[in-house]
Amino acid sequence: MKKQHILTIARNCAILLVAFLSMPFLSKGDGNDPKDKITIELFINDKLLNSTQDSLEVTAKGTLRLTGLLENSQQVEMVKFRIQIRHASFAGTTQLFPWVEDYKAGQEFININVDEILQKVKPGDQLIIIPVSTGTKYENSGRQFQIRVIPDRC
């Protein structure tokens, strides 16, 4: 009987410990604050790009921009960004010594023509789009958008 009582107390203490440790995560945001729901998205020609799945052909045309989108609203905000090019060199199928180049010496852009950037890349390279000075206003402000460059499909 005494052993069962001790086990019940230990179990209750463990439950309370887990509850107290998870409280900071639960109180982070209740979802009602509008700034909790602003996300940065990448667009080319007003088409949303999924940077984990989409890629750009070397001959692509259009305007690239980053936009801060407020959930459940038509309100958009242009986000400044920088561009880096991760060059890749291959020996057969093995990648050798990739290096990163700051496009136009790290200049900040609001939007840019994609064909200007693509003149400096070759298939296999990656474009890295980095949001600049967004602070904590955006949900994913630390995210870098990486886009693969592929050969022309023609």
Tab-separated table of N, CA and C in Angstrom:
chain	number	residue	atom	x	y	z
A	1	MET	N	0.817	-1.190	0.000
A	1	MET	CA	0.000	0.000	0.000
A	1	MET	C	0.864	1.260	0.000
A	2	LYS	N	1.885	1.253	0.855
A	2	LYS	CA	2.777	2.398	0.939
A	2	LYS	C	3.553	2.577	-0.373
A	3	LYS	N	3.949	1.469	-1.004
A	3	LYS	CA	4.689	1.504	-2.264
A	3	LYS	C	3.821	2.101	-3.375
A	4	GLN	N	2.562	1.742	-3.397
A	4	GLN	CA	1.627	2.265	-4.405
A	4	GLN	C	1.424	3.772	-4.204
A	5	HIS	N	1.361	4.215	-2.986
A	5	HIS	CA	1.200	5.632	-2.668
A	5	HIS	C	2.412	6.439	-3.148
A	6	ILE	N	3.610	5.900	-2.945
A	6	ILE	CA	4.842	6.568	-3.395
A	6	ILE	C	4.880	6.658	-4.914
A	7	LEU	N	4.460	5.596	-5.608
A	7	LEU	CA	4.425	5.615	-7.076
A	7	LEU	C	3.427	6.654	-7.596
A	8	THR	N	2.297	6.793	-6.947
A	8	THR	CA	1.298	7.791	-7.343
A	8	THR	C	1.851	9.200	-7.174
A	9	ILE	N	2.542	9.459	-6.084
A	9	ILE	CA	3.145	10.774	-5.843
A	9	ILE	C	4.224	11.054	-6.892
A	10	ALA	N	5.051	10.089	-7.201
A	10	ALA	CA	6.115	10.254	-8.203
A	10	ALA	C	5.519	10.544	-9.581
A	11	ARG	N	4.437	9.829	-9.929
A	11	ARG	CA	3.788	10.047	-11.221
A	11	ARG	C	3.209	11.459	-11.296
A	12	ASN	N	2.550	11.911	-10.229
A	12	ASN	CA	1.973	13.255	-10.207
A	12	ASN	C	3.054	14.333	-10.289
A	13	CYS	N	4.174	14.116	-9.627
A	13	CYS	CA	5.294	15.067	-9.701
A	13	CYS	C	5.840	15.149	-11.124
A	14	ALA	N	5.946	14.011	-11.791
A	14	ALA	CA	6.436	13.992	-13.174
A	14	ALA	C	5.487	14.745	-14.097
A	15	ILE	N	4.198	14.587	-13.911
A	15	ILE	CA	3.205	15.283	-14.728
A	15	ILE	C	3.303	16.785	-14.501
A	16	LEU	N	3.431	17.211	-13.243
A	16	LEU	CA	3.571	18.634	-12.940
A	16	LEU	C	4.851	19.209	-13.521
A	17	LEU	N	5.940	18.469	-13.473
A	17	LEU	CA	7.206	18.921	-14.024
A	17	LEU	C	7.092	19.148	-15.531
A	18	VAL	N	6.492	18.220	-16.238
A	18	VAL	CA	6.303	18.357	-17.688
A	18	VAL	C	5.415	19.562	-17.989
A	19	ALA	N	4.361	19.752	-17.201
A	19	ALA	CA	3.454	20.885	-17.416
A	19	ALA	C	4.177	22.212	-17.220
A	20	PHE	N	4.986	22.328	-16.168
A	20	PHE	CA	5.711	23.576	-15.917
A	20	PHE	C	6.774	23.843	-16.977
A	21	LEU	N	7.437	22.800	-17.442
A	21	LEU	CA	8.459	22.987	-18.462
A	21	LEU	C	7.873	23.376	-19.814
A	22	SER	N	6.652	22.974	-20.090
A	22	SER	CA	6.050	23.292	-21.390
A	22	SER	C	5.318	24.630	-21.394
A	23	MET	N	5.154	25.270	-20.254
A	23	MET	CA	4.425	26.537	-20.187
A	23	MET	C	5.041	27.648	-21.032
A	24	PRO	N	6.375	27.845	-21.060
A	24	PRO	CA	6.913	28.919	-21.899
A	24	PRO	C	6.583	28.724	-23.378
A	25	PHE	N	6.517	27.490	-23.828
A	25	PHE	CA	6.199	27.228	-25.232
A	25	PHE	C	4.731	27.502	-25.516
A	26	LEU	N	3.874	27.211	-24.580
A	26	LEU	CA	2.452	27.427	-24.776
A	26	LEU	C	2.084	28.901	-24.724
A	27	SER	N	2.801	29.698	-23.958
A	27	SER	CA	2.465	31.111	-23.819
A	27	SER	C	3.171	31.978	-24.845
A	28	LYS	N	3.905	31.387	-25.777
A	28	LYS	CA	4.663	32.128	-26.785
A	28	LYS	C	3.779	33.042	-27.605
A	29	GLY	N	2.620	32.578	-28.001
A	29	GLY	CA	1.696	33.379	-28.789
A	29	GLY	C	0.385	32.649	-28.901
A	30	ASP	N	-0.699	33.393	-28.821
A	30	ASP	CA	-1.993	32.727	-28.876
A	30	ASP	C	-2.587	32.732	-30.276
A	31	GLY	N	-1.851	33.307	-31.244
A	31	GLY	CA	-2.336	33.322	-32.617
A	31	GLY	C	-3.227	34.502	-32.926
A	32	ASN	N	-3.581	35.308	-31.920
A	32	ASN	CA	-4.427	36.468	-32.156
A	32	ASN	C	-3.624	37.707	-32.497
A	33	ASP	N	-2.333	37.708	-32.198
A	33	ASP	CA	-1.488	38.843	-32.493
A	33	ASP	C	-1.121	38.820	-33.977
A	34	PRO	N	-1.456	39.875	-34.758
A	34	PRO	CA	-1.193	39.856	-36.198
A	34	PRO	C	0.273	39.651	-36.550
A	35	LYS	N	1.188	40.152	-35.718
A	35	LYS	CA	2.593	40.000	-36.092
A	35	LYS	C	3.071	38.559	-35.978
A	36	ASP	N	2.320	37.697	-35.288
A	36	ASP	CA	2.663	36.285	-35.221
A	36	ASP	C	2.431	35.600	-36.560
A	37	LYS	N	1.658	36.216	-37.437
A	37	LYS	CA	1.229	35.531	-38.649
A	37	LYS	C	1.798	36.142	-39.935
A	38	ILE	N	2.812	37.008	-39.822
A	38	ILE	CA	3.426	37.590	-41.017
A	38	ILE	C	4.549	36.656	-41.472
A	39	THR	N	4.486	36.222	-42.709
A	39	THR	CA	5.537	35.357	-43.243
A	39	THR	C	6.131	35.991	-44.487
A	40	ILE	N	7.370	35.663	-44.756
A	40	ILE	CA	8.050	36.158	-45.952
A	40	ILE	C	7.966	35.078	-47.011
A	41	GLU	N	7.567	35.464	-48.205
A	41	GLU	CA	7.474	34.521	-49.325
A	41	GLU	C	8.224	35.076	-50.526
A	42	LEU	N	8.657	34.185	-51.385
A	42	LEU	CA	9.425	34.515	-52.583
A	42	LEU	C	8.515	34.447	-53.797
A	43	PHE	N	8.536	35.497	-54.624
A	43	PHE	CA	7.694	35.556	-55.816
A	43	PHE	C	8.541	35.846	-57.050
A	44	ILE	N	8.166	35.224	-58.156
A	44	ILE	CA	8.700	35.585	-59.473
A	44	ILE	C	7.506	35.810	-60.374
A	45	ASN	N	7.417	37.006	-60.941
A	45	ASN	CA	6.275	37.408	-61.769
A	45	ASN	C	4.953	37.190	-61.031
A	46	ASP	N	4.904	37.594	-59.783
A	46	ASP	CA	3.712	37.477	-58.937
A	46	ASP	C	3.253	36.029	-58.743
A	47	LYS	N	4.132	35.081	-58.990
A	47	LYS	CA	3.824	33.668	-58.750
A	47	LYS	C	4.662	33.205	-57.568
A	48	LEU	N	3.994	32.633	-56.559
A	48	LEU	CA	4.670	32.145	-55.367
A	48	LEU	C	5.606	31.003	-55.735
A	49	LEU	N	6.830	31.085	-55.267
A	49	LEU	CA	7.823	30.054	-55.541
A	49	LEU	C	8.055	29.231	-54.286
A	50	ASN	N	7.993	27.928	-54.398
A	50	ASN	CA	8.313	27.037	-53.292
A	50	ASN	C	9.795	26.718	-53.419
A	51	SER	N	10.608	27.349	-52.571
A	51	SER	CA	12.057	27.243	-52.747
A	51	SER	C	12.597	25.849	-52.445
A	52	THR	N	11.823	24.996	-51.784
A	52	THR	CA	12.316	23.644	-51.530
A	52	THR	C	12.057	22.710	-52.700
A	53	GLN	N	11.117	23.072	-53.583
A	53	GLN	CA	10.777	22.191	-54.697
A	53	GLN	C	11.009	22.830	-56.056
A	54	ASP	N	10.788	24.125	-56.164
A	54	ASP	CA	10.895	24.795	-57.460
A	54	ASP	C	12.345	25.104	-57.796
A	55	SER	N	12.578	25.294	-59.078
A	55	SER	CA	13.901	25.670	-59.555
A	55	SER	C	13.711	26.670	-60.687
A	56	LEU	N	14.795	27.263	-61.127
A	56	LEU	CA	14.753	28.229	-62.227
A	56	LEU	C	15.570	27.707	-63.389
A	57	GLU	N	15.038	27.871	-64.576
A	57	GLU	CA	15.814	27.551	-65.766
A	57	GLU	C	16.791	28.693	-66.013
A	58	VAL	N	17.893	28.380	-66.648
A	58	VAL	CA	18.919	29.377	-66.927
A	58	VAL	C	18.367	30.517	-67.784
A	59	THR	N	17.347	30.247	-68.569
A	59	THR	CA	16.792	31.263	-69.478
A	59	THR	C	15.541	31.941	-68.917
A	60	ALA	N	15.262	31.786	-67.630
A	60	ALA	CA	14.042	32.346	-67.035
A	60	ALA	C	14.040	33.868	-67.128
A	61	LYS	N	12.851	34.438	-67.217
A	61	LYS	CA	12.654	35.890	-67.272
A	61	LYS	C	11.648	36.261	-66.194
A	62	GLY	N	11.694	37.493	-65.748
A	62	GLY	CA	10.710	37.966	-64.789
A	62	GLY	C	11.333	38.773	-63.674
A	63	THR	N	10.494	39.161	-62.738
A	63	THR	CA	10.916	39.974	-61.609
A	63	THR	C	10.849	39.156	-60.325
A	64	LEU	N	11.955	39.151	-59.595
A	64	LEU	CA	12.026	38.432	-58.331
A	64	LEU	C	11.828	39.435	-57.199
A	65	ARG	N	11.007	39.055	-56.203
A	65	ARG	CA	10.801	39.919	-55.036
A	65	ARG	C	10.448	39.076	-53.824
A	66	LEU	N	10.712	39.630	-52.654
A	66	LEU	CA	10.301	39.028	-51.389
A	66	LEU	C	9.171	39.882	-50.832
A	67	THR	N	8.145	39.227	-50.349
A	67	THR	CA	6.978	39.938	-49.836
A	67	THR	C	6.608	39.401	-48.468
A	68	GLY	N	6.316	40.317	-47.564
A	68	GLY	CA	5.778	39.944	-46.264
A	68	GLY	C	4.272	39.865	-46.376
A	69	LEU	N	3.720	38.692	-46.121
A	69	LEU	CA	2.283	38.479	-46.258
A	69	LEU	C	1.637	38.378	-44.889
A	70	LEU	N	0.567	39.130	-44.688
A	70	LEU	CA	-0.189	39.066	-43.453
A	70	LEU	C	-1.341	38.100	-43.670
A	71	GLU	N	-1.394	37.047	-42.840
A	71	GLU	CA	-2.416	36.014	-43.001
A	71	GLU	C	-3.813	36.626	-42.890
A	72	ASN	N	-4.747	36.142	-43.712
A	72	ASN	CA	-6.143	36.599	-43.731
A	72	ASN	C	-6.275	38.078	-44.067
A	73	SER	N	-5.396	38.587	-44.913
A	73	SER	CA	-5.459	39.992	-45.297
A	73	SER	C	-4.856	40.161	-46.682
A	74	GLN	N	-5.223	41.231	-47.336
A	74	GLN	CA	-4.640	41.557	-48.635
A	74	GLN	C	-3.387	42.409	-48.482
A	75	GLN	N	-3.047	42.773	-47.248
A	75	GLN	CA	-1.916	43.641	-46.975
A	75	GLN	C	-0.606	42.916	-47.277
A	76	VAL	N	0.240	43.551	-48.084
A	76	VAL	CA	1.562	43.002	-48.386
A	76	VAL	C	2.606	44.072	-48.112
A	77	GLU	N	3.798	43.633	-47.846
A	77	GLU	CA	4.899	44.543	-47.552
A	77	GLU	C	6.135	44.038	-48.275
A	78	MET	N	6.784	44.913	-49.021
A	78	MET	CA	7.999	44.521	-49.728
A	78	MET	C	9.138	44.378	-48.718
A	79	VAL	N	9.943	43.332	-48.881
A	79	VAL	CA	11.047	43.051	-47.971
A	79	VAL	C	12.347	43.168	-48.753
A	80	LYS	N	13.301	43.926	-48.216
A	80	LYS	CA	14.613	44.047	-48.856
A	80	LYS	C	15.363	42.727	-48.733
A	81	PHE	N	16.195	42.446	-49.732
A	81	PHE	CA	16.956	41.198	-49.713
A	81	PHE	C	18.295	41.369	-50.405
A	82	ARG	N	19.198	40.440	-50.106
A	82	ARG	CA	20.475	40.334	-50.796
A	82	ARG	C	20.505	38.995	-51.517
A	83	ILE	N	21.400	38.892	-52.474
A	83	ILE	CA	21.500	37.655	-53.248
A	83	ILE	C	22.929	37.136	-53.194
A	84	GLN	N	23.044	35.849	-52.949
A	84	GLN	CA	24.327	35.168	-53.062
A	84	GLN	C	24.171	34.061	-54.090
A	85	ILE	N	25.274	33.781	-54.764
A	85	ILE	CA	25.289	32.687	-55.741
A	85	ILE	C	26.249	31.631	-55.220
A	86	ARG	N	25.734	30.426	-55.020
A	86	ARG	CA	26.589	29.314	-54.617
A	86	ARG	C	26.961	28.558	-55.891
A	87	HIS	N	28.199	28.776	-56.315
A	87	HIS	CA	28.688	28.125	-57.534
A	87	HIS	C	29.085	26.689	-57.212
A	88	ALA	N	28.835	25.826	-58.140
A	88	ALA	CA	29.192	24.418	-57.967
A	88	ALA	C	30.058	23.978	-59.136
A	89	SER	N	31.114	23.276	-58.833
A	89	SER	CA	31.927	22.681	-59.892
A	89	SER	C	31.961	21.180	-59.647
A	90	PHE	N	31.843	20.442	-60.725
A	90	PHE	CA	31.737	18.995	-60.607
A	90	PHE	C	32.859	18.298	-61.365
A	91	ALA	N	33.275	17.161	-60.825
A	91	ALA	CA	34.163	16.238	-61.526
A	91	ALA	C	33.342	14.961	-61.658
A	92	GLY	N	32.712	14.819	-62.805
A	92	GLY	CA	31.763	13.720	-62.971
A	92	GLY	C	30.523	14.038	-62.155
A	93	THR	N	30.195	13.180	-61.216
A	93	THR	CA	29.032	13.433	-60.363
A	93	THR	C	29.436	13.929	-58.980
A	94	THR	N	30.728	14.097	-58.735
A	94	THR	CA	31.219	14.547	-57.438
A	94	THR	C	31.397	16.058	-57.446
A	95	GLN	N	30.807	16.707	-56.443
A	95	GLN	CA	30.934	18.158	-56.355
A	95	GLN	C	32.264	18.519	-55.702
A	96	LEU	N	32.989	19.437	-56.348
A	96	LEU	CA	34.286	19.870	-55.841
A	96	LEU	C	34.239	21.354	-55.479
A	97	PHE	N	34.683	21.692	-54.328
A	97	PHE	CA	34.928	23.059	-53.902
A	97	PHE	C	33.852	24.078	-54.294
A	98	PRO	N	32.650	23.968	-53.737
A	98	PRO	CA	31.653	25.008	-54.013
A	98	PRO	C	32.087	26.318	-53.337
A	99	TRP	N	31.772	27.442	-53.948
A	99	TRP	CA	32.086	28.733	-53.341
A	99	TRP	C	30.897	29.665	-53.499
A	100	VAL	N	30.837	30.650	-52.606
A	100	VAL	CA	29.706	31.576	-52.575
A	100	VAL	C	30.183	32.958	-52.994
A	101	GLU	N	29.408	33.574	-53.884
A	101	GLU	CA	29.712	34.921	-54.380
A	101	GLU	C	28.547	35.841	-54.024
A	102	ASP	N	28.858	36.996	-53.462
A	102	ASP	CA	27.822	38.007	-53.208
A	102	ASP	C	27.492	38.690	-54.520
A	103	TYR	N	26.228	38.660	-54.904
A	103	TYR	CA	25.801	39.300	-56.142
A	103	TYR	C	25.828	40.809	-55.945
A	104	LYS	N	26.505	41.513	-56.841
A	104	LYS	CA	26.664	42.972	-56.811
A	104	LYS	C	27.145	43.455	-55.439
A	105	ALA	N	28.148	42.773	-54.905
A	105	ALA	CA	28.821	43.140	-53.651
A	105	ALA	C	27.862	43.295	-52.482
A	106	GLY	N	26.839	42.466	-52.413
A	106	GLY	CA	25.919	42.482	-51.279
A	106	GLY	C	24.897	43.603	-51.304
A	107	GLN	N	24.688	44.195	-52.463
A	107	GLN	CA	23.693	45.275	-52.594
A	107	GLN	C	22.308	44.759	-52.212
A	108	GLU	N	21.501	45.634	-51.589
A	108	GLU	CA	20.143	45.270	-51.197
A	108	GLU	C	19.165	45.610	-52.315
A	109	PHE	N	18.166	44.739	-52.492
A	109	PHE	CA	17.167	44.918	-53.538
A	109	PHE	C	15.765	44.860	-52.946
A	110	ILE	N	14.817	45.517	-53.603
A	110	ILE	CA	13.391	45.346	-53.307
A	110	ILE	C	12.827	44.367	-54.342
A	111	ASN	N	13.260	44.517	-55.590
A	111	ASN	CA	12.947	43.561	-56.651
A	111	ASN	C	14.056	43.644	-57.699
A	112	ILE	N	14.178	42.608	-58.499
A	112	ILE	CA	15.236	42.563	-59.510
A	112	ILE	C	14.803	41.650	-60.644
A	113	ASN	N	15.276	41.962	-61.849
A	113	ASN	CA	15.002	41.093	-62.995
A	113	ASN	C	15.852	39.834	-62.874
A	114	VAL	N	15.201	38.696	-62.989
A	114	VAL	CA	15.869	37.408	-62.826
A	114	VAL	C	16.943	37.207	-63.886
A	115	ASP	N	16.700	37.661	-65.103
A	115	ASP	CA	17.675	37.421	-66.164
A	115	ASP	C	19.005	38.124	-65.893
A	116	GLU	N	19.021	39.209	-65.118
A	116	GLU	CA	20.280	39.860	-64.728
A	116	GLU	C	21.129	38.925	-63.875
A	117	ILE	N	20.485	38.256	-62.951
A	117	ILE	CA	21.195	37.347	-62.046
A	117	ILE	C	21.654	36.101	-62.798
A	118	LEU	N	20.763	35.571	-63.629
A	118	LEU	CA	21.045	34.302	-64.306
A	118	LEU	C	22.165	34.405	-65.324
A	119	GLN	N	22.570	35.623	-65.696
A	119	GLN	CA	23.723	35.779	-66.587
A	119	GLN	C	25.012	35.358	-65.895
A	120	LYS	N	25.020	35.348	-64.562
A	120	LYS	CA	26.230	35.026	-63.803
A	120	LYS	C	26.272	33.582	-63.299
A	121	VAL	N	25.257	32.774	-63.640
A	121	VAL	CA	25.208	31.407	-63.115
A	121	VAL	C	25.203	30.387	-64.241
A	122	LYS	N	25.400	29.139	-63.842
A	122	LYS	CA	25.291	28.031	-64.785
A	122	LYS	C	24.452	26.943	-64.129
A	123	PRO	N	23.934	25.999	-64.883
A	123	PRO	CA	23.149	24.918	-64.278
A	123	PRO	C	23.945	24.213	-63.176
A	124	GLY	N	23.255	23.931	-62.074
A	124	GLY	CA	23.900	23.301	-60.925
A	124	GLY	C	24.177	24.294	-59.809
A	125	ASP	N	24.240	25.589	-60.137
A	125	ASP	CA	24.451	26.611	-59.116
A	125	ASP	C	23.165	26.830	-58.334
A	126	GLN	N	23.280	27.542	-57.220
A	126	GLN	CA	22.116	27.878	-56.409
A	126	GLN	C	22.071	29.376	-56.177
A	127	LEU	N	20.861	29.932	-56.210
A	127	LEU	CA	20.647	31.316	-55.796
A	127	LEU	C	20.194	31.280	-54.349
A	128	ILE	N	20.805	32.101	-53.524
A	128	ILE	CA	20.429	32.189	-52.112
A	128	ILE	C	19.889	33.586	-51.885
A	129	ILE	N	18.611	33.668	-51.541
A	129	ILE	CA	17.944	34.945	-51.314
A	129	ILE	C	17.861	35.138	-49.801
A	130	ILE	N	18.440	36.242	-49.301
A	130	ILE	CA	18.533	36.473	-47.864
A	130	ILE	C	17.764	37.739	-47.499
A	131	PRO	N	16.701	37.631	-46.691
A	131	PRO	CA	15.991	38.829	-46.225
A	131	PRO	C	16.935	39.699	-45.381
A	132	VAL	N	16.807	41.019	-45.530
A	132	VAL	CA	17.694	41.953	-44.831
A	132	VAL	C	16.911	42.740	-43.789
A	133	SER	N	17.467	42.853	-42.625
A	133	SER	CA	16.962	43.679	-41.512
A	133	SER	C	15.453	43.604	-41.325
A	134	THR	N	14.948	42.398	-41.185
A	134	THR	CA	13.507	42.247	-40.994
A	134	THR	C	13.137	42.202	-39.525
A	135	GLY	N	14.115	42.017	-38.646
A	135	GLY	CA	13.845	41.982	-37.210
A	135	GLY	C	12.982	40.797	-36.829
A	136	THR	N	12.237	40.969	-35.756
A	136	THR	CA	11.398	39.886	-35.257
A	136	THR	C	9.965	40.021	-35.733
A	137	LYS	N	9.730	40.924	-36.631
A	137	LYS	CA	8.382	41.197	-37.125
A	137	LYS	C	7.817	40.014	-37.911
A	138	TYR	N	8.693	39.267	-38.566
A	138	TYR	CA	8.264	38.178	-39.432
A	138	TYR	C	8.489	36.826	-38.778
A	139	GLU	N	7.597	35.917	-39.085
A	139	GLU	CA	7.653	34.571	-38.522
A	139	GLU	C	8.913	33.834	-38.959
A	140	ASN	N	9.308	34.005	-40.212
A	140	ASN	CA	10.450	33.272	-40.752
A	140	ASN	C	11.558	34.214	-41.224
A	141	SER	N	11.890	35.234	-40.423
A	141	SER	CA	12.846	36.256	-40.838
A	141	SER	C	14.258	35.720	-41.015
A	142	GLY	N	14.612	34.635	-40.359
A	142	GLY	CA	15.953	34.089	-40.483
A	142	GLY	C	16.107	33.104	-41.620
A	143	ARG	N	15.051	32.887	-42.362
A	143	ARG	CA	15.065	31.877	-43.425
A	143	ARG	C	15.791	32.389	-44.663
A	144	GLN	N	16.609	31.549	-45.239
A	144	GLN	CA	17.229	31.843	-46.528
A	144	GLN	C	16.508	31.017	-47.581
A	145	PHE	N	16.191	31.644	-48.694
A	145	PHE	CA	15.518	30.950	-49.788
A	145	PHE	C	16.589	30.474	-50.758
A	146	GLN	N	16.614	29.166	-51.018
A	146	GLN	CA	17.605	28.600	-51.924
A	146	GLN	C	16.897	28.039	-53.143
A	147	ILE	N	17.362	28.478	-54.315
A	147	ILE	CA	16.726	28.067	-55.567
A	147	ILE	C	17.782	27.437	-56.457
A	148	ARG	N	17.517	26.241	-56.927
A	148	ARG	CA	18.429	25.562	-57.844
A	148	ARG	C	18.288	26.135	-59.246
A	149	VAL	N	19.390	26.227	-59.950
A	149	VAL	CA	19.388	26.648	-61.344
A	149	VAL	C	19.555	25.399	-62.183
A	150	ILE	N	18.630	25.211	-63.146
A	150	ILE	CA	18.651	24.015	-63.983
A	150	ILE	C	18.848	24.410	-65.444
A	151	PRO	N	19.239	23.460	-66.283
A	151	PRO	CA	19.391	23.762	-67.704
A	151	PRO	C	18.044	24.099	-68.348
A	152	ASP	N	18.117	24.758	-69.489
A	152	ASP	CA	16.912	25.067	-70.255
A	152	ASP	C	16.267	23.775	-70.743
A	153	ARG	N	14.944	23.689	-70.675
A	153	ARG	CA	14.243	22.460	-71.052
A	153	ARG	C	13.948	22.366	-72.539
A	154	CYS	N	14.332	23.346	-73.299
A	154	CYS	CA	14.048	23.333	-74.739
A	154	CYS	C	14.882	22.332	-75.475
